[in-house]
PDB file of N, CA and C in Angstrom:
ATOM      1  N   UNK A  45      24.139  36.459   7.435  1.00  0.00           N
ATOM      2  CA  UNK A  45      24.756  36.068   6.194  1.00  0.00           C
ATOM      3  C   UNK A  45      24.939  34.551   6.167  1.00  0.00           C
ATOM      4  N   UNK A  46      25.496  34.106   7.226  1.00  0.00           N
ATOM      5  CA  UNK A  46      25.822  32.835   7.100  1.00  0.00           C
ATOM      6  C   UNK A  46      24.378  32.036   7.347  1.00  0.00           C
ATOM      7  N   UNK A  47      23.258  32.287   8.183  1.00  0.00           N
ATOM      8  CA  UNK A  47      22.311  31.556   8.397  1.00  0.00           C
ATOM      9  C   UNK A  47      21.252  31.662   7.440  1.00  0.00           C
ATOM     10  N   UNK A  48      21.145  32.698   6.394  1.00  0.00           N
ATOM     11  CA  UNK A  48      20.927  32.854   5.197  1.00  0.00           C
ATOM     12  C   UNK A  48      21.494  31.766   3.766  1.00  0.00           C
ATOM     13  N   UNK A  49      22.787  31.761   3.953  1.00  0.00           N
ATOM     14  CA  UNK A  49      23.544  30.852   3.348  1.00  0.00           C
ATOM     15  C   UNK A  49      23.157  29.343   3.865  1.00  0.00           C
ATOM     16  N   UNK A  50      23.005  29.306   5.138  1.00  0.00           N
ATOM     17  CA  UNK A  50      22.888  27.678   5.686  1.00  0.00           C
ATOM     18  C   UNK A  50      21.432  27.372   5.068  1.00  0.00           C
ATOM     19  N   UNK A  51      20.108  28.502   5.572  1.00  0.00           N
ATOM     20  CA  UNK A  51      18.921  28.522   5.124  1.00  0.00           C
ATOM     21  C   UNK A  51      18.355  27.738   3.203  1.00  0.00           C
ATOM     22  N   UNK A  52      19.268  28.618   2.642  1.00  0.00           N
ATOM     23  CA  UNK A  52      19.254  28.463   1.020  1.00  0.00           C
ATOM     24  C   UNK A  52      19.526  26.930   0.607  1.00  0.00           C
ATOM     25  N   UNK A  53      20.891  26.509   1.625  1.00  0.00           N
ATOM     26  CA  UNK A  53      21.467  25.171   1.186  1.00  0.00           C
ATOM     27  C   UNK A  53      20.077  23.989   1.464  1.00  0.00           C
ATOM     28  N   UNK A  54      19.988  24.717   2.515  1.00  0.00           N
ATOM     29  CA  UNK A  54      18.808  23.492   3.321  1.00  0.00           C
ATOM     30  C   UNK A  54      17.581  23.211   2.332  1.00  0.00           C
ATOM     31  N   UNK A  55      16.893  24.753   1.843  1.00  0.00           N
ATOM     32  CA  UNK A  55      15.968  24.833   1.159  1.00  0.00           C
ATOM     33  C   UNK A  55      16.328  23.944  -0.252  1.00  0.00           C
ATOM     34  N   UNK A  56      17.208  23.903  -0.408  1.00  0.00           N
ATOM     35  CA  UNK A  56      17.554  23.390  -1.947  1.00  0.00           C
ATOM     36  C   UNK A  56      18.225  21.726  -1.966  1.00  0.00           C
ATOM     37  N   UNK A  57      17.982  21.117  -0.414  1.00  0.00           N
ATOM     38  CA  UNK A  57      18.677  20.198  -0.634  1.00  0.00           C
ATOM     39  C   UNK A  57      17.330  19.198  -0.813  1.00  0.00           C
ATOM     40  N   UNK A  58      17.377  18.240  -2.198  1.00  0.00           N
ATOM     41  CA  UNK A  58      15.787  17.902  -2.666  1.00  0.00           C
ATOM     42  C   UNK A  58      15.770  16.603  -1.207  1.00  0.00           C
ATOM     43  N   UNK A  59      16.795  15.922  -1.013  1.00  0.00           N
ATOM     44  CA  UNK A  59      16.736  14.450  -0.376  1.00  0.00           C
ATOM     45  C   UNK A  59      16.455  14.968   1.505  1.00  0.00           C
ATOM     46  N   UNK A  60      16.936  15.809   1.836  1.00  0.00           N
ATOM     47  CA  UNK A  60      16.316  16.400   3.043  1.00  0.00           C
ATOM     48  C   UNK A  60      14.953  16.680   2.909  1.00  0.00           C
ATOM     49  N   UNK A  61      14.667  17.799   2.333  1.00  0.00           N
ATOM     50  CA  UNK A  61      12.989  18.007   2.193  1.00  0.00           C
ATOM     51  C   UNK A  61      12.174  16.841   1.659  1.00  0.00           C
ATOM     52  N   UNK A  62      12.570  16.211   1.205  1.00  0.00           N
ATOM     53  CA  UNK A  62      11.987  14.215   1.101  1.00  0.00           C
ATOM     54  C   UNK A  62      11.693  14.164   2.214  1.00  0.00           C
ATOM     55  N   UNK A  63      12.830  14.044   2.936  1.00  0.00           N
ATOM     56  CA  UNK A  63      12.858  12.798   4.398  1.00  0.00           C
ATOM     57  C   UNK A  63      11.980  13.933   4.969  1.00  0.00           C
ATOM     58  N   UNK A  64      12.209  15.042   5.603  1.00  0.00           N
ATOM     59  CA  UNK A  64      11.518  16.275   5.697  1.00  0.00           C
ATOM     60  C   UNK A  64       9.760  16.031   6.150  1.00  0.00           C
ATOM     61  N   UNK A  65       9.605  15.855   4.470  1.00  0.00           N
ATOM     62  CA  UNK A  65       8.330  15.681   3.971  1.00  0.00           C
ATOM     63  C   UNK A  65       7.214  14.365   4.073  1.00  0.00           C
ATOM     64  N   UNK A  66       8.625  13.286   4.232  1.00  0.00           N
ATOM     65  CA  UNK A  66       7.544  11.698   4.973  1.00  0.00           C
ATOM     66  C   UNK A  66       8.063  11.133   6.685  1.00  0.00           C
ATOM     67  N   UNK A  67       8.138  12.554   7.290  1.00  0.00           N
ATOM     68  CA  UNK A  67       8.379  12.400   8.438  1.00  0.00           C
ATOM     69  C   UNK A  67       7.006  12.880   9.213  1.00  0.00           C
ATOM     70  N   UNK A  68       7.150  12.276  10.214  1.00  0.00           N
ATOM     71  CA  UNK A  68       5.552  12.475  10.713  1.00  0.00           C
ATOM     72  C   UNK A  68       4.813  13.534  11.421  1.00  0.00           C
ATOM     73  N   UNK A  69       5.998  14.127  11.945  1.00  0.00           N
ATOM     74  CA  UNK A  69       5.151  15.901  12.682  1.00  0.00           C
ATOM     75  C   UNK A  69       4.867  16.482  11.500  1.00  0.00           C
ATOM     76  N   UNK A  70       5.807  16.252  10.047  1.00  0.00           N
ATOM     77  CA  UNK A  70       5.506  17.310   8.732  1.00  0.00           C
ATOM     78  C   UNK A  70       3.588  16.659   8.434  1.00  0.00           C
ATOM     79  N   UNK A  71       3.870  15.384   8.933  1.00  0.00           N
ATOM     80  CA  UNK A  71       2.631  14.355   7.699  1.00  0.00           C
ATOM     81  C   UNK A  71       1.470  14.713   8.963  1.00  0.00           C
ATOM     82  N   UNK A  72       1.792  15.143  10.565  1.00  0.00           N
ATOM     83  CA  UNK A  72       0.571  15.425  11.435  1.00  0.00           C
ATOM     84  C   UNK A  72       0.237  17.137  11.506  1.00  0.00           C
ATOM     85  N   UNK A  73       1.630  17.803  11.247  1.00  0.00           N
ATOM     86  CA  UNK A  73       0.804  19.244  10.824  1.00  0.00           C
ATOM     87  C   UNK A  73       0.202  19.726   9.574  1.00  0.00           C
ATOM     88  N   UNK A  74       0.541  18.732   8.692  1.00  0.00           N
ATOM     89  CA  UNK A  74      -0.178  19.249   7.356  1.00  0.00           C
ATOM     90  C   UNK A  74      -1.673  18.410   7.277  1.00  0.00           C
ATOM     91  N   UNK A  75      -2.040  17.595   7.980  1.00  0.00           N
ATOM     92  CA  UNK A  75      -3.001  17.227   8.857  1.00  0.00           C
ATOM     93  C   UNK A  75      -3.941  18.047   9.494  1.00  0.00           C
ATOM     94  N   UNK A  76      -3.476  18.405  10.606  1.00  0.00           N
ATOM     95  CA  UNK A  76      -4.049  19.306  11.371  1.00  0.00           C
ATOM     96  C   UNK A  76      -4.391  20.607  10.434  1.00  0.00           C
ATOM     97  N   UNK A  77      -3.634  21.075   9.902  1.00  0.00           N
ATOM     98  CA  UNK A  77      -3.868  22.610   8.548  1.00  0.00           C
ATOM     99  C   UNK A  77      -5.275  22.325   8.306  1.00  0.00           C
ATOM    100  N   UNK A  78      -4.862  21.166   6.970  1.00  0.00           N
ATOM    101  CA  UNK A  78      -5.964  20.886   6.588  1.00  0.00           C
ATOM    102  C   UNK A  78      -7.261  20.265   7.225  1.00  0.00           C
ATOM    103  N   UNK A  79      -7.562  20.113   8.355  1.00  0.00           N
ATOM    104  CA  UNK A  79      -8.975  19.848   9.382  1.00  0.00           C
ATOM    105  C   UNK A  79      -8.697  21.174   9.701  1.00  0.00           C
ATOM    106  N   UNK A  80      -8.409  22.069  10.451  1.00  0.00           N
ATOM    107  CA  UNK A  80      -8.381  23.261  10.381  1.00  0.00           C
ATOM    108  C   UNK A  80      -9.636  24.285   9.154  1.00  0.00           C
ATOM    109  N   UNK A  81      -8.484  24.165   8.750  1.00  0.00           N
ATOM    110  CA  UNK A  81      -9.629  24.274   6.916  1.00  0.00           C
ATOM    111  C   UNK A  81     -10.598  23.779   6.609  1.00  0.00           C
ATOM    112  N   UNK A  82     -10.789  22.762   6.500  1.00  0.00           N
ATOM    113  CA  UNK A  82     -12.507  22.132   6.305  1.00  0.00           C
ATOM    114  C   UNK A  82     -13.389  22.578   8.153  1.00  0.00           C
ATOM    115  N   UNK A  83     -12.864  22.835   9.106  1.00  0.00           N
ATOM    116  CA  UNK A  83     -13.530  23.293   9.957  1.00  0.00           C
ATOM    117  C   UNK A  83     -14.412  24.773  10.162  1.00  0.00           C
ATOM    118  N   UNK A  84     -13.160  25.627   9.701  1.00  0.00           N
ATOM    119  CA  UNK A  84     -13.732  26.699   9.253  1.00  0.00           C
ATOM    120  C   UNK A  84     -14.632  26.649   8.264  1.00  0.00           C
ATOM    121  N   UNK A  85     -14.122  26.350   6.960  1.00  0.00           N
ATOM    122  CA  UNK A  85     -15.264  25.910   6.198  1.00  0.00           C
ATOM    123  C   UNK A  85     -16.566  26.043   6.367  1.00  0.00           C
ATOM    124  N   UNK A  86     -16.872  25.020   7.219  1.00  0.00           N
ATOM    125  CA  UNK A  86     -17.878  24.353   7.826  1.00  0.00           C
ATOM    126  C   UNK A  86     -18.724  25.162   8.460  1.00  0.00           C
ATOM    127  N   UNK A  87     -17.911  26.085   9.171  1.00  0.00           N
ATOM    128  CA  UNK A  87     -18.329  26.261  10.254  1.00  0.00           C
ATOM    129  C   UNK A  87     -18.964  28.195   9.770  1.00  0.00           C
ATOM    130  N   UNK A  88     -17.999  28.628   8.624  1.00  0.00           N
ATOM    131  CA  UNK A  88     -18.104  29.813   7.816  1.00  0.00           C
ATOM    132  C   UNK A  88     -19.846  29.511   7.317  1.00  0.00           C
ATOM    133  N   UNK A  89     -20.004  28.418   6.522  1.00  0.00           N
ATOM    134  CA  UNK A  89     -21.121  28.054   5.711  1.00  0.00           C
ATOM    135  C   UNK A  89     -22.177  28.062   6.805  1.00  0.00           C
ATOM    136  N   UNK A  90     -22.197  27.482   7.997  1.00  0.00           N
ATOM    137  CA  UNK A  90     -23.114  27.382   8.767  1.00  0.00           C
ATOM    138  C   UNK A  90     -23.507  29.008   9.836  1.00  0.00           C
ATOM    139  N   UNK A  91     -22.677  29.565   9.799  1.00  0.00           N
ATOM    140  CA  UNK A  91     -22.772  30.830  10.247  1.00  0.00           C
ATOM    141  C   UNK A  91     -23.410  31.803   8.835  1.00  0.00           C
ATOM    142  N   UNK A  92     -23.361  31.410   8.089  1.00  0.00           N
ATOM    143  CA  UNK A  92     -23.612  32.337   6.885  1.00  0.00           C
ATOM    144  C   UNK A  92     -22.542  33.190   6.035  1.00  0.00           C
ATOM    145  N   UNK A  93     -21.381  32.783   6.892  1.00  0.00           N
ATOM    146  CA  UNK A  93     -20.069  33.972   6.838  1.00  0.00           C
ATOM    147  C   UNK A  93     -19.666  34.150   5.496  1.00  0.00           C
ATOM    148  N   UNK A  94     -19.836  32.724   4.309  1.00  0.00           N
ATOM    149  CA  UNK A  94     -18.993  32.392   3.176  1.00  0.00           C
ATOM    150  C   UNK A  94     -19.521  33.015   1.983  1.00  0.00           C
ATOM    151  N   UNK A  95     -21.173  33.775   2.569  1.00  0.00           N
ATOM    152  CA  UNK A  95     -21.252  34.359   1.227  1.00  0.00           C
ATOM    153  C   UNK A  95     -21.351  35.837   1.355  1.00  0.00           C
ATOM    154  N   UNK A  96     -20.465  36.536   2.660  1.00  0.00           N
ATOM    155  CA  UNK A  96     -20.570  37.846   2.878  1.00  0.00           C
ATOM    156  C   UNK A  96     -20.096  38.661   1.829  1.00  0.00           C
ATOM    157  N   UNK A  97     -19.914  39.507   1.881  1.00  0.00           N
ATOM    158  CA  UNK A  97     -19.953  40.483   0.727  1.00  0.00           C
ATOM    159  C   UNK A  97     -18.757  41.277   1.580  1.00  0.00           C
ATOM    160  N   UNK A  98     -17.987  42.251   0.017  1.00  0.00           N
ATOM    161  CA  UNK A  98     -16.325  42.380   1.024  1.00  0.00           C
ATOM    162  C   UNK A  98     -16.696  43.838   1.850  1.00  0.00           C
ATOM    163  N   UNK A  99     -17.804  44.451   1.735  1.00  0.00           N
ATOM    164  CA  UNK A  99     -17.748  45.985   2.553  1.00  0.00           C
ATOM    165  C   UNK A  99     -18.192  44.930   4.639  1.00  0.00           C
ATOM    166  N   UNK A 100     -19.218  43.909   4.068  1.00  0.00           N
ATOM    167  CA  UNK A 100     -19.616  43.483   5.421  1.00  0.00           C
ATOM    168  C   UNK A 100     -18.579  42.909   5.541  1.00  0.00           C
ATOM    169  N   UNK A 101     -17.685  41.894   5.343  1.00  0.00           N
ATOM    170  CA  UNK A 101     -16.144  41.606   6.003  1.00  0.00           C
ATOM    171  C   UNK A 101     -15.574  42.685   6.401  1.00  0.00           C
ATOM    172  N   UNK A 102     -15.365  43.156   5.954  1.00  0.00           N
ATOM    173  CA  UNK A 102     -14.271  44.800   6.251  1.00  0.00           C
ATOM    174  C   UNK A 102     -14.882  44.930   7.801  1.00  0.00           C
ATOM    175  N   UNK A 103     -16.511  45.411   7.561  1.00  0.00           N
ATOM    176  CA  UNK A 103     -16.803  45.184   9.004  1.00  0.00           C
ATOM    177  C   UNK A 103     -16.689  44.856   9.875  1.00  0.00           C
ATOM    178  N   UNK A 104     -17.021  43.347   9.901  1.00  0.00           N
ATOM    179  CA  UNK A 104     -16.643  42.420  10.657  1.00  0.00           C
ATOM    180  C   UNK A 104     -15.479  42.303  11.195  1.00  0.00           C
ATOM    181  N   UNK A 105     -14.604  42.730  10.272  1.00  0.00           N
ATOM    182  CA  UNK A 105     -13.284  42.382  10.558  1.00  0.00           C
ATOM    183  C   UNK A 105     -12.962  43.758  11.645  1.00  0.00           C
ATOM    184  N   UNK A 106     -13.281  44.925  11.532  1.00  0.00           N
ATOM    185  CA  UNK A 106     -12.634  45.861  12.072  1.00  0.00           C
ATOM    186  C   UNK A 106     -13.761  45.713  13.236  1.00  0.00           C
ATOM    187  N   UNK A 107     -14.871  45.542  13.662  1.00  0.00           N
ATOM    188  CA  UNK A 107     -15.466  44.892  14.913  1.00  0.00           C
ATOM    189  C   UNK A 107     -14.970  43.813  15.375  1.00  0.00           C
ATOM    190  N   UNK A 108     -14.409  43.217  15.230  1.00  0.00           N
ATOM    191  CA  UNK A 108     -13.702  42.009  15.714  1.00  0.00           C
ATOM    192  C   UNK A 108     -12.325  42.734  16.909  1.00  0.00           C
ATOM    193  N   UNK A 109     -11.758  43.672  16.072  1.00  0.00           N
ATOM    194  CA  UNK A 109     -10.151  43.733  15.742  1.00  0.00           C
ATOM    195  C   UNK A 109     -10.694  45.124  17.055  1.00  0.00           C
ATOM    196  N   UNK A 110     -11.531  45.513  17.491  1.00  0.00           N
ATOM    197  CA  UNK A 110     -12.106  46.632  17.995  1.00  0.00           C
ATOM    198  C   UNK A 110     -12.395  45.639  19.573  1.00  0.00           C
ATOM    199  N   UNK A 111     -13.027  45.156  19.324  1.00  0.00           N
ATOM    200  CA  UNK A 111     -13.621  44.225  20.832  1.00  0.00           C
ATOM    201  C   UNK A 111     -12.063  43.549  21.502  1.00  0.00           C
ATOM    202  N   UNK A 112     -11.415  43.173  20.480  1.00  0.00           N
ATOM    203  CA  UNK A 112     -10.037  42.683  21.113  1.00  0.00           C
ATOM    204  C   UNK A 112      -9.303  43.591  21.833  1.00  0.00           C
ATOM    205  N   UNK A 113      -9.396  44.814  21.026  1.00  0.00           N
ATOM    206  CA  UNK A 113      -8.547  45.813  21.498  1.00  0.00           C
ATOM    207  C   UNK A 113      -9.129  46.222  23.145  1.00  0.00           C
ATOM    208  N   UNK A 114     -10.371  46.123  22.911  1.00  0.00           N
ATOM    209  CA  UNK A 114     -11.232  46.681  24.281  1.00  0.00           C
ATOM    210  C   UNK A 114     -10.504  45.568  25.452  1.00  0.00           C
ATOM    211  N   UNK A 115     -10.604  44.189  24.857  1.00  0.00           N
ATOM    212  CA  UNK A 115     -10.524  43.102  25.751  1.00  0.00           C
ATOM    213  C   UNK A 115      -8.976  43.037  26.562  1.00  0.00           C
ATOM    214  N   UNK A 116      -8.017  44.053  25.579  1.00  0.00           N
ATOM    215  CA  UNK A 116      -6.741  43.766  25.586  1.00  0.00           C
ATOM    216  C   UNK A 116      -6.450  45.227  27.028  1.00  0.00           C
ATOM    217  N   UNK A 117      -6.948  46.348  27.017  1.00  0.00           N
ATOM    218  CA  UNK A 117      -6.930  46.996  27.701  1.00  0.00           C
ATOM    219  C   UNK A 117      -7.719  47.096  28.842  1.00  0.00           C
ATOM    220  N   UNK A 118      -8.937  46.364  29.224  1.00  0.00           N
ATOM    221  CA  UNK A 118      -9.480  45.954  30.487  1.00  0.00           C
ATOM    222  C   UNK A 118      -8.572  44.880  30.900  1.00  0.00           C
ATOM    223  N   UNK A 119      -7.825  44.010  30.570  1.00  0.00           N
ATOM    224  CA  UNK A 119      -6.735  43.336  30.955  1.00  0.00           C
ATOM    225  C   UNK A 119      -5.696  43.781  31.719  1.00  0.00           C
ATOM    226  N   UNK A 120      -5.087  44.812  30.957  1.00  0.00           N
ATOM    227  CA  UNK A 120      -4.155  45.917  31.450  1.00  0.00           C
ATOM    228  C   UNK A 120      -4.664  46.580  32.664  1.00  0.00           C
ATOM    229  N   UNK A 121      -6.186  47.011  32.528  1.00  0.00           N
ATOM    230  CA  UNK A 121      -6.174  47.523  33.666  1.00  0.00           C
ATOM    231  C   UNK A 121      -6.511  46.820  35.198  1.00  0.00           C
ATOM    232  N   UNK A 122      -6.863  45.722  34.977  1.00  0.00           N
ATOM    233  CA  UNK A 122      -6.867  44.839  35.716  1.00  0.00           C
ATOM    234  C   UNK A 122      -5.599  44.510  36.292  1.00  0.00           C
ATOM    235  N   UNK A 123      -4.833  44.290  35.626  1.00  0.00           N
ATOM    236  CA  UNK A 123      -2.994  43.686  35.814  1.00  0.00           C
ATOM    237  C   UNK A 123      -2.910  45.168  36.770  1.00  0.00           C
ATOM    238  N   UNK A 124      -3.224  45.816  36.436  1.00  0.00           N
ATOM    239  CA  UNK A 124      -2.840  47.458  37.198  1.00  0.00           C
ATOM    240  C   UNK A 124      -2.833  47.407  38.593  1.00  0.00           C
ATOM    241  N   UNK A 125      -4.432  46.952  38.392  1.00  0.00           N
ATOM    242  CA  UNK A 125      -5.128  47.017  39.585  1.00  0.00           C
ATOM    243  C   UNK A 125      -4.763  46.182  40.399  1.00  0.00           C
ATOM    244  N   UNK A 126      -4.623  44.924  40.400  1.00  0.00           N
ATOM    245  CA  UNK A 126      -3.855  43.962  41.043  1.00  0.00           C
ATOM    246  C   UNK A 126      -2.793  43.804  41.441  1.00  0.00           C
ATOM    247  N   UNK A 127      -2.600  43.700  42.485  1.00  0.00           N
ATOM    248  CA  UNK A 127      -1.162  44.282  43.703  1.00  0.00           C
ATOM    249  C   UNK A 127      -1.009  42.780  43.778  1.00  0.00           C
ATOM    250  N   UNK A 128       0.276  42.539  43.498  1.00  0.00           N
ATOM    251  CA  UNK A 128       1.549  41.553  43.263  1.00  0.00           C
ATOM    252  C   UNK A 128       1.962  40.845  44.681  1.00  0.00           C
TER     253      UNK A 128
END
């Protein structure tokens, strides 16, 4: 309740989110975002990725989300296997 209340004040105070906003981790992560973004970009277009079609994303995406899972449980069993 109260950090909700502190949250709201903060959000609404315009001269904080100023200073906030021309302070320099705000002015080097909104930086970094955006190279981020034009990287992918880049990097989408050169893979072919940007003009997939949404049934082949879906794909992709659930092969992706599938190999992790594999990667995440040969991990586990490794950690198993390995005496401490």
């Amino acid at each position: 309740m109260v950090f909700r209340f502190l949250l709201r004040y903060l959000a609404n105070n315009e001269q904080l989110i100023q200073r906030m906003a021309e302070s320099y981790p705000m002015r080097r992560a909104a930086q970094m975002v955006v190279s981020i973004m034009y990287r992918s970009k880049n990097m989408a277009q050169e893979r072919g990725i940007h003009d997939m079609t949404p049934e082949r994303f879906k794909s992709f995406i659930s092969f992706f989300k599938d190999n992790i899972k594999k990667e995440i449980e040969g991990v586990k069993d490794q950690m198993k296997k390995k005496p401490f």
